[in-house]
Short mmCIF file of C-alpha atoms in Angstrom, two decimals:
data_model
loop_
_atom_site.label_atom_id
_atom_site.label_comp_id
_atom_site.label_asym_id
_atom_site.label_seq_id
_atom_site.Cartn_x
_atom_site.Cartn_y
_atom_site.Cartn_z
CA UNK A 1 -26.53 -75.10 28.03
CA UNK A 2 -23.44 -77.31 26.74
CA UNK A 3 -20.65 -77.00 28.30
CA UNK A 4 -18.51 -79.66 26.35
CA UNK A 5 -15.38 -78.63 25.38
CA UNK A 6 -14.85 -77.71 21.85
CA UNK A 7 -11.53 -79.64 20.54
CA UNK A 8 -9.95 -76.01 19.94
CA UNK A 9 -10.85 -75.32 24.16
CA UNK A 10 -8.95 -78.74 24.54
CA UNK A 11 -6.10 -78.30 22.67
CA UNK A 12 -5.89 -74.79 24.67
CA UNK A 13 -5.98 -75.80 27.76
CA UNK A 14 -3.27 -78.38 26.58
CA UNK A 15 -1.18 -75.81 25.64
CA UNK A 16 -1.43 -74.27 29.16
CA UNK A 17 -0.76 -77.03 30.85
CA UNK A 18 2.79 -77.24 29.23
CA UNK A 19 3.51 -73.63 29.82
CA UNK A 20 2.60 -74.06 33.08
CA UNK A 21 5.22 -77.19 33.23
CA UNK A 22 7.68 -75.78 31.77
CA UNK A 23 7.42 -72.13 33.33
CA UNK A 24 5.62 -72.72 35.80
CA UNK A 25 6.64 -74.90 38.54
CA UNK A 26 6.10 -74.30 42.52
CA UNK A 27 9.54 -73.70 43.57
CA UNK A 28 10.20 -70.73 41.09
CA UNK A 29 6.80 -69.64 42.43
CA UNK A 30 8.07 -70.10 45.98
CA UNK A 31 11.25 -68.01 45.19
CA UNK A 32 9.44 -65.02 43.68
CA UNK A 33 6.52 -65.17 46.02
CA UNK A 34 9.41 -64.96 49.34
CA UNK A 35 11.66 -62.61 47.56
CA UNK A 36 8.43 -60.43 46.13
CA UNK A 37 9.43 -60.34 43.16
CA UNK A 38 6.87 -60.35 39.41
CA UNK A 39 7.63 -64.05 37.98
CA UNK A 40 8.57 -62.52 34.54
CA UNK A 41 9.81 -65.68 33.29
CA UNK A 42 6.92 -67.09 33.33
CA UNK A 43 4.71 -63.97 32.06
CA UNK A 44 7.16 -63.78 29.27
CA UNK A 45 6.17 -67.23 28.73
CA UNK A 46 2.72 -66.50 28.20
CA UNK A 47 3.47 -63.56 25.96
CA UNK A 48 5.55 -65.47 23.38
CA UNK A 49 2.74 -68.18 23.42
CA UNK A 50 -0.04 -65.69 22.44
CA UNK A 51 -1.96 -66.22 26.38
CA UNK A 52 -0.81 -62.35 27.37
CA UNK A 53 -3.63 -61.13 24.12
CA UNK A 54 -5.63 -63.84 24.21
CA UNK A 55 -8.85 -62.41 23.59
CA UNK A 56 -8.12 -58.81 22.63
CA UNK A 57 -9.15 -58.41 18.90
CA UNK A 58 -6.52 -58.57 16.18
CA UNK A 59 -6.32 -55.01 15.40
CA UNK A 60 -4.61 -54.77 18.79
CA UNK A 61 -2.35 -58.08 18.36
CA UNK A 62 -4.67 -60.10 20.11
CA UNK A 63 -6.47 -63.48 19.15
CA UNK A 64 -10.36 -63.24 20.02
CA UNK A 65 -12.12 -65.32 22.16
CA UNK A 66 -15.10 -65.96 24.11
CA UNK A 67 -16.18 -65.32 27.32
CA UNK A 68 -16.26 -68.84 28.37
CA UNK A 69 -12.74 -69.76 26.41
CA UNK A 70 -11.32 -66.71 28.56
CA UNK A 71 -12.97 -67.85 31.90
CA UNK A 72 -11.63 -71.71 30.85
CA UNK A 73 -7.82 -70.29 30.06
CA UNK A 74 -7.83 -68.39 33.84
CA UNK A 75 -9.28 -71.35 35.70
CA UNK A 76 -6.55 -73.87 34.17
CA UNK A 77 -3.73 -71.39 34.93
CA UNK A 78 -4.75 -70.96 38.86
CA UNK A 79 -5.76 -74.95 39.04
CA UNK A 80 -1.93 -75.19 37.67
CA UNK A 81 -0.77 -73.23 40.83
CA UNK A 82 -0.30 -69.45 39.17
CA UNK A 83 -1.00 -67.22 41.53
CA UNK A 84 -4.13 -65.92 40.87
CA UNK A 85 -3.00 -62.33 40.38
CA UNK A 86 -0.48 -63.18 37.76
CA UNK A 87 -3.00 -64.03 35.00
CA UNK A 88 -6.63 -62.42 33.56
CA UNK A 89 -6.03 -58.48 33.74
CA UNK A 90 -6.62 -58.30 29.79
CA UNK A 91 -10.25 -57.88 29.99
CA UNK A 92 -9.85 -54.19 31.78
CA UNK A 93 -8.47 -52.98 28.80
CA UNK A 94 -11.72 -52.92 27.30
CA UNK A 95 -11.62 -49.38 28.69
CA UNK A 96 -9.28 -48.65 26.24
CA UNK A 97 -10.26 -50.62 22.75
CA UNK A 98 -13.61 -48.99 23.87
CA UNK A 99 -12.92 -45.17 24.44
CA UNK A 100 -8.82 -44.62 23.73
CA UNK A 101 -7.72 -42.21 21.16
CA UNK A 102 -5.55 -43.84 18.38
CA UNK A 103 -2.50 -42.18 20.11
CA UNK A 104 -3.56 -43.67 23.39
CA UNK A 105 -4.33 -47.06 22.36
CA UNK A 106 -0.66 -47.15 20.61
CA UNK A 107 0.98 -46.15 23.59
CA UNK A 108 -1.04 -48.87 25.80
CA UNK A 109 -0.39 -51.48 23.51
CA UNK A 110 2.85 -51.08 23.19
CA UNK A 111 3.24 -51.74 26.52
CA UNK A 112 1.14 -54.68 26.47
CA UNK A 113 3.69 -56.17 23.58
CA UNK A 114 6.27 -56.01 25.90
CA UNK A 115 4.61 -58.29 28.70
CA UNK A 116 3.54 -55.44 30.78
CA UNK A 117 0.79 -53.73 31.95
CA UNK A 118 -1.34 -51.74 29.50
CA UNK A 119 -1.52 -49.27 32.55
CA UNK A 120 -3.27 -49.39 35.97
CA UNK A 121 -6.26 -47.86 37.07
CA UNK A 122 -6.71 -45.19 39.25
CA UNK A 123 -9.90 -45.14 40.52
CA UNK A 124 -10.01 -46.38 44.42
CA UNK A 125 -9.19 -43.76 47.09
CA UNK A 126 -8.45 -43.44 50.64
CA UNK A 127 -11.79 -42.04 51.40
CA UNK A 128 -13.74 -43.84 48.46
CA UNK A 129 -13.95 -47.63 48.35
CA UNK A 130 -16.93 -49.14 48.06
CA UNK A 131 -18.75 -45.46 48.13
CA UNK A 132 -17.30 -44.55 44.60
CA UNK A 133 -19.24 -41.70 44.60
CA UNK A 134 -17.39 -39.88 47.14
CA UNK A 135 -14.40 -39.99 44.70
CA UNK A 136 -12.35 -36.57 45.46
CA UNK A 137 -9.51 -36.52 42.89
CA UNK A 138 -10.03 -33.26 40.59
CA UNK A 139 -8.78 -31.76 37.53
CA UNK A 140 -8.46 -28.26 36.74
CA UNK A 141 -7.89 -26.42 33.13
CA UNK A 142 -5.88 -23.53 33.66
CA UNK A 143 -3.42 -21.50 31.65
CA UNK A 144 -4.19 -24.29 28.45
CA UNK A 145 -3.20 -26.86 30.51
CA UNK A 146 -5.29 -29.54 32.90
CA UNK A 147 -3.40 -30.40 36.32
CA UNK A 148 -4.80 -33.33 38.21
CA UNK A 149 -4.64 -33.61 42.31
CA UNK A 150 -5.40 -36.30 45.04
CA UNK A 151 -4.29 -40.20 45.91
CA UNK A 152 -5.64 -43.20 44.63
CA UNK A 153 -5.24 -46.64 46.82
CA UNK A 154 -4.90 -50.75 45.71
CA UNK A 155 -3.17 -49.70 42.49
CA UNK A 156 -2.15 -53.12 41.27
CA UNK A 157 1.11 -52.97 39.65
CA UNK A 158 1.65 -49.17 39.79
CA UNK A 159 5.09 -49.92 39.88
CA UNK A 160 5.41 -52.01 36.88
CA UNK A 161 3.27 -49.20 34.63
CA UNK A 162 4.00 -47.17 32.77
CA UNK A 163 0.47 -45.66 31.99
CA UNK A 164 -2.56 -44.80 34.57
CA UNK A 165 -6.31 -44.59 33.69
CA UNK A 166 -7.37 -42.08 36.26
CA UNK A 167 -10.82 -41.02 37.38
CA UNK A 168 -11.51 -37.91 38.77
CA UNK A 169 -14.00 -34.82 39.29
CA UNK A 170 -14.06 -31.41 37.61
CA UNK A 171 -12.57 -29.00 40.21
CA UNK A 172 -15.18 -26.74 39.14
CA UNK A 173 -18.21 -28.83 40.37
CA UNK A 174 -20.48 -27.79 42.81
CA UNK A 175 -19.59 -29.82 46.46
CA UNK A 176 -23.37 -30.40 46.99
CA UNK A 177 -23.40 -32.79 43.68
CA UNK A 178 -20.57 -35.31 44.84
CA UNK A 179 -22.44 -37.95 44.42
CA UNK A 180 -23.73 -36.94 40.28
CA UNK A 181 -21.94 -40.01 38.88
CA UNK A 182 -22.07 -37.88 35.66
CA UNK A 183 -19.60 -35.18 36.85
CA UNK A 184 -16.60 -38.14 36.78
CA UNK A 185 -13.85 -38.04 33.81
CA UNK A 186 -11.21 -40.62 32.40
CA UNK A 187 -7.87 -39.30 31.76
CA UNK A 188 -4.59 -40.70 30.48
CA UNK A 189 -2.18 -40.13 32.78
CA UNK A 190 2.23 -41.04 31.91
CA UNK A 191 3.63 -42.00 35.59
CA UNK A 192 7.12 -41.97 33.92
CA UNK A 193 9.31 -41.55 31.33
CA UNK A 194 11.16 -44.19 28.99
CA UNK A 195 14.12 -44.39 31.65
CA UNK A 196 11.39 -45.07 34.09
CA UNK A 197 12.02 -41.97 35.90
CA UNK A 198 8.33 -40.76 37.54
CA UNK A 199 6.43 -38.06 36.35
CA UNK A 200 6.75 -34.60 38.23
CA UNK A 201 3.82 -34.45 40.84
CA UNK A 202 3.67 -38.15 40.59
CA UNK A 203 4.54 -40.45 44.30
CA UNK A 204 3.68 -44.15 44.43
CA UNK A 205 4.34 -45.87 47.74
CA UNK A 206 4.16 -50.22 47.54
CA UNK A 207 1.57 -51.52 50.89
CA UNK A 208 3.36 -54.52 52.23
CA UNK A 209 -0.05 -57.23 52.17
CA UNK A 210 -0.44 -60.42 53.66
CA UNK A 211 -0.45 -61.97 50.29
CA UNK A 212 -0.57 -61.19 46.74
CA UNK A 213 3.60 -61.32 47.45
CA UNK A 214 5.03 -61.42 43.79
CA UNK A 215 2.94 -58.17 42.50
CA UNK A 216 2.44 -54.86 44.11
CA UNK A 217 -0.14 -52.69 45.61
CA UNK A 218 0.69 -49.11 45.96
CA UNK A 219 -0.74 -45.87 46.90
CA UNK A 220 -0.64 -42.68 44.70
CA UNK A 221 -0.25 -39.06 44.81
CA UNK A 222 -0.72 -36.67 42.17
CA UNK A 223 -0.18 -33.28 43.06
CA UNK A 224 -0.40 -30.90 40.31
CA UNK A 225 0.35 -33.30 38.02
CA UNK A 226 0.10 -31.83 34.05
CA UNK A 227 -1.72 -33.12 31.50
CA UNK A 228 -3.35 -31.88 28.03
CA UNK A 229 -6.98 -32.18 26.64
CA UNK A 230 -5.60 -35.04 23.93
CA UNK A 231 -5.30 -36.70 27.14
CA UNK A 232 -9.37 -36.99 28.18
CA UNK A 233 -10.06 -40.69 27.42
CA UNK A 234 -13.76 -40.99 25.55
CA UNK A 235 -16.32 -38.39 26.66
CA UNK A 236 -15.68 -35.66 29.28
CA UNK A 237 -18.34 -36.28 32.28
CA UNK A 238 -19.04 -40.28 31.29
CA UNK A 239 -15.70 -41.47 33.35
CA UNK A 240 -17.95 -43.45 35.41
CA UNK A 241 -19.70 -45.44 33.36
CA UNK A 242 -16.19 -45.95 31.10
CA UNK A 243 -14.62 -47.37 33.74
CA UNK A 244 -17.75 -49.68 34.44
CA UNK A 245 -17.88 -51.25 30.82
CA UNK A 246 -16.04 -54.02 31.69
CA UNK A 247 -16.77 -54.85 35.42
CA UNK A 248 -18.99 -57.98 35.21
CA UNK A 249 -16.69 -59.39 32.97
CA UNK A 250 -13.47 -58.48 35.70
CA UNK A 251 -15.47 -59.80 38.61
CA UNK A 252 -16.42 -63.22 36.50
CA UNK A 253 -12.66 -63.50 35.94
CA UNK A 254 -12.29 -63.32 39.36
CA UNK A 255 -14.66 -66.25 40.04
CA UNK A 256 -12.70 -68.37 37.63
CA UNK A 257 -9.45 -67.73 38.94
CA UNK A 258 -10.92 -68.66 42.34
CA UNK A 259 -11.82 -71.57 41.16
CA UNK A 260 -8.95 -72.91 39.66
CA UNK A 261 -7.49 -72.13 43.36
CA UNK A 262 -9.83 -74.27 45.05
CA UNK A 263 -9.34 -76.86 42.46
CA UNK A 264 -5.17 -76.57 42.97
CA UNK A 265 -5.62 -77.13 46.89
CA UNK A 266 -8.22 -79.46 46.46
CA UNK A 267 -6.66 -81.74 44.48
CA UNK A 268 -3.34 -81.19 46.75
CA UNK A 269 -5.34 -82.47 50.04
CA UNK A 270 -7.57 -85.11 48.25
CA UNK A 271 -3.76 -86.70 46.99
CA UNK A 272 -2.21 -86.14 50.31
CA UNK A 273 -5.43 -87.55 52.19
CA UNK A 274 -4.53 -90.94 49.92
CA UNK A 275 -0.71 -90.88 51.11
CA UNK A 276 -0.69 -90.08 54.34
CA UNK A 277 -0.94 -92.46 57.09
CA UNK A 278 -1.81 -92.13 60.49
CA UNK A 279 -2.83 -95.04 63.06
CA UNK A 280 -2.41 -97.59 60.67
CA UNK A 281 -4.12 -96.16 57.70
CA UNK A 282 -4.23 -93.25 55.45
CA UNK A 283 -6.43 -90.64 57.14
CA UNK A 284 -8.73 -90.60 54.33
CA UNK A 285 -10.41 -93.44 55.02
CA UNK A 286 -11.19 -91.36 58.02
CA UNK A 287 -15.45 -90.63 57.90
CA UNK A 288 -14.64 -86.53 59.07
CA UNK A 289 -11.87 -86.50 56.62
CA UNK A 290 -14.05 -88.14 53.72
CA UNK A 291 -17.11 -85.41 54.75
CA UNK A 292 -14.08 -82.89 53.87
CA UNK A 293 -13.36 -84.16 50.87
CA UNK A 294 -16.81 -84.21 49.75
CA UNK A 295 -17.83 -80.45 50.95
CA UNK A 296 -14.71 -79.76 49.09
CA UNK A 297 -16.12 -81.10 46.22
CA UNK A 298 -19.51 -80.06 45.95
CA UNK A 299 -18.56 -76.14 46.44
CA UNK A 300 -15.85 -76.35 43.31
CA UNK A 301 -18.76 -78.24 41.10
CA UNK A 302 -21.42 -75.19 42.26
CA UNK A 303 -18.58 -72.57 41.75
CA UNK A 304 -17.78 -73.96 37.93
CA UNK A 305 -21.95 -73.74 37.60
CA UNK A 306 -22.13 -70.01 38.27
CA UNK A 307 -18.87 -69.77 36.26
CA UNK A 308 -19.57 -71.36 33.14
CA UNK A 309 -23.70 -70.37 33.05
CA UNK A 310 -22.59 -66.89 33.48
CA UNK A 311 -19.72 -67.25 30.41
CA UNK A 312 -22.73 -68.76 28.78
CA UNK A 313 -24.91 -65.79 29.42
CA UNK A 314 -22.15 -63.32 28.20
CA UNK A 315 -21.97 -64.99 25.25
CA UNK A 316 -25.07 -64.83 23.87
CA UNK A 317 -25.77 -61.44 25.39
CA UNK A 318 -28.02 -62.42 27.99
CA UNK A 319 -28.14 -59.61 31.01
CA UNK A 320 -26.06 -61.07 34.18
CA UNK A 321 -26.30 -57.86 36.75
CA UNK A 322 -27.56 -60.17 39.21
CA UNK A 323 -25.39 -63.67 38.19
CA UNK A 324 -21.78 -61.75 38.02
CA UNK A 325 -22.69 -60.54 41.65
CA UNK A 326 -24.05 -63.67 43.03
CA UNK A 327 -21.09 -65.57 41.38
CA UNK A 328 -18.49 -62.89 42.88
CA UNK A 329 -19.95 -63.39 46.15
CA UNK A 330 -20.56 -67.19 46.16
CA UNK A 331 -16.95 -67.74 44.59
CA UNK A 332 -14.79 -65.88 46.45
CA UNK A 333 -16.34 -67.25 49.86
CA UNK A 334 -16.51 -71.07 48.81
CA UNK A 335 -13.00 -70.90 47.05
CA UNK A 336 -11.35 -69.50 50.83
CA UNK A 337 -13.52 -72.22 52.27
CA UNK A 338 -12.42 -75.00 49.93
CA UNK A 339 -8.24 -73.77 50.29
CA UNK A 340 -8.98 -73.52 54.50
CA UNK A 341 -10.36 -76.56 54.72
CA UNK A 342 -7.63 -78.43 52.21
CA UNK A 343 -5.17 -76.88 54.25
CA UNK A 344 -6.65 -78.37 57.46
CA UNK A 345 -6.32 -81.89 55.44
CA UNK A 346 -2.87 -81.29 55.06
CA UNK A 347 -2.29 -80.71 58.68
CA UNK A 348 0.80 -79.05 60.21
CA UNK A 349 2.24 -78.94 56.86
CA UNK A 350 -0.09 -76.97 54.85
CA UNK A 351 0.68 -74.11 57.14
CA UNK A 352 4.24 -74.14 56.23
CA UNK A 353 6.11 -72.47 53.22
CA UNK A 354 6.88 -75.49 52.13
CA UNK A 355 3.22 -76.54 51.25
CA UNK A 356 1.40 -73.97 48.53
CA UNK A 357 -1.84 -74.35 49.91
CA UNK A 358 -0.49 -71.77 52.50
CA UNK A 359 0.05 -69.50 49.62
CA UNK A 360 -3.03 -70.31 48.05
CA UNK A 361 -4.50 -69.01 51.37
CA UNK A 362 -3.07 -66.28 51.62
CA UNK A 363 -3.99 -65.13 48.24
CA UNK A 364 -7.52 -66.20 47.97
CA UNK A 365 -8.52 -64.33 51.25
CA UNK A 366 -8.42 -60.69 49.14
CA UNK A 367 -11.38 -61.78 46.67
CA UNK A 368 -13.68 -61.22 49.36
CA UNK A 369 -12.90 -57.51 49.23
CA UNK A 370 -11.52 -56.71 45.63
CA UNK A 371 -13.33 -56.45 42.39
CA UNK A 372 -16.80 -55.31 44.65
CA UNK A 373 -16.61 -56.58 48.35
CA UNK A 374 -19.01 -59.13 49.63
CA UNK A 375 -21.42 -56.82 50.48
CA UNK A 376 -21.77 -54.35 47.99
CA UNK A 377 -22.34 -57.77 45.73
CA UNK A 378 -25.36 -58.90 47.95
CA UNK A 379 -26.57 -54.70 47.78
CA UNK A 380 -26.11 -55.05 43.93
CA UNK A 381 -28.01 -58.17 43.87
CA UNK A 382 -30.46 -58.03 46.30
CA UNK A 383 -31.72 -54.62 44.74
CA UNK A 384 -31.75 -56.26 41.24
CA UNK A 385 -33.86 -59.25 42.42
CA UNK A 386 -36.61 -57.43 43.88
CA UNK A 387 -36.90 -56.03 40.99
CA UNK A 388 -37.85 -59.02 39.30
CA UNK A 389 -40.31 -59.31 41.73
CA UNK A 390 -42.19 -55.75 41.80
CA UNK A 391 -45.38 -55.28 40.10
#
């Protein structure tokens, strides 16, 4: 495996640097992430500089890429300070290049032209997490008509869409078969109008979060909410394994965003640990300081190896159950440990506002729980590896 940088990757990752400059800087970060507000100055950035489609196909307005480009453009943004939320939700709509109707994919797109989201998706409930079997929302046809019911929880952005992806069980289907996987639909579901005024049966309520400060996470409601049949998304009874097209991809996205975190607060420490002097010296020409540095350092090298081989594998369509899980899991834990420990090297001040390591903290803590929680990635991958092993 290469992983040399083509000169096109170079002259990318150039190019995100200066948006990222320009755009980009910590104290507009710092405004939006205390007044919780989406930086759209700088997403509007990356929409008139072609990041927002980078690698949707062209048919769609996009410019395609590879896995490992993509993984590349996400880890510069987040080494560059971008909140690791902001950037990388383009691969999800996979769901809809994949299984939208032409009318649906317009609509979506649309949205997408305009810097926002293509629409969120409504799968995670109150009682169904990790067990996404035990999803409860339903649809019923009645009278011509279908009419969804239930909540969905952790809908990123619900506020800023337009457009949900919803999954949810026949009405009609038998309680003792809850967890048939088969008996799951997609459905496209308008939360509002053009004047942004919510659908009828539609409630969204924002969770205030420790972190993730400049986007929001709601909780929905849909009680006898209306829909048509033009609105099933791909086959009725296949919802599940829709919404799953695109998962290893997410959670590798995930990894490289971590990454570039632990890279931003690394390098932040490793600078400070040059500059700042205490008893007569800068403290990292201390030995416990220099052991930091190093640990540092050796978990953002291993997390770039299981991010890059597993690009690698994408790309040339090699299977990667068991690397996207291992990666999620390794990632997500080393990058919290590499932004803890950085802030530790920073002292007093890295707990402070002023310092963004205490943002990048805050934000990194979540990937141990989104996109598949630590321990449903160790259940996927344990179960896969034995596998290997069986006779």
């Amino acid at each position: 495996m290469d992983f040399k940088l083509t000169e096109e990757q170079e002259l990318l990752l150039e190019s995100v640097d200066e948006v990222c400059e320009r755009f980009g800087t910590e104290q507009y970060f710092k405004e939006c992430d205390e007044k919780h507000v989406w930086p759209k100055e700088f997403t509007d950035a990356l929409l008139e500089n072609g990041f927002q489609s980078l690698g949707l196909d062209e048919q769609y307005g996009g410019t395609p890429v590879d896995t490992q480009t993509l993984m590349l453009v996400a880890e510069r943004m987040c080494k560059n300070g971008v909140p690791i939320y902001i950037y990388g939700n383009l691969c999800a709509l996979k769901d809809m290049t994949e299984y939208g109707s032409d009318e649906q994919k317009e609509q979506c797109f649309a949205e997408v032209a305009k810097g926002n989201p293509g629409f969120v998706l409504g799968f995670t409930e109150p009682g169904a997490g990790s067990d996404s079997s035990a999803l409860a929302s339903t649809y019923t046809r009645r009278d011509g008509k279908v009419y969804l019911n239930g909540s969905k929880s952790f809908m990123t952005n619900a506020v800023n869409s337009k457009y949900m992806l919803c999954v949810a069980r026949n009405s009609e289907d038998d309680a003792s078969l809850r967890e048939n996987r088969s008996k799951f639909s997609m459905w496209w579901v308008p939360l509002r109008d053009d004047e942004g005024n919510l659908t009828p049966g539609i409630s969204i309520e924002p969770l205030e979060k420790i972190g993730w400060n400049m986007g929001n996470t709601c909780e929905l409601h849909m009680e006898e909410v209306e829909l048509e049949e033009k609105d099933l998304v791909g086959t009725e009874g296949n919802g599940f394994m829709q919404a799953m097209v695109n998962f290893e991809v997410e959670r590798l996205i995930a990894c490289a965003q971590s990454l570039g975190a632990a890279e931003c607060a690394f390098e932040d420490a490793t600078h400070y640990a040059t500059q700042r002097i205490q008893f007569g010296k800068p403290i990292g020409k201390n030995q416990l300081i220099q052991e930091h540095i190093t640990e540092m350092y050796m978990k953002i090298e291993n997390m770039r190896n299981w991010v890059y081989k597993t690009a690698w594998k994408i790309d040339n369509g090699e299977p990667v159950q068991i690397d996207s899980a291992v990666a999620k899991l390794y990632c997500g834990r080393a990058a919290f440990e590499v932004i803890d420990t950085a802030l530790q090297v920073m002292g007093g001040i890295g707990y402070t506002k002023d310092c963004r390591i205490s943002r990048l903290w805050r934000d990194q803590r979540v990937y141990r729980i989104g996109a598949g929680t630590d321990e449903i990635m160790i259940h996927i991958a344990g179960r896969a590896i034995q596998k290997l092993y069986q006779d």
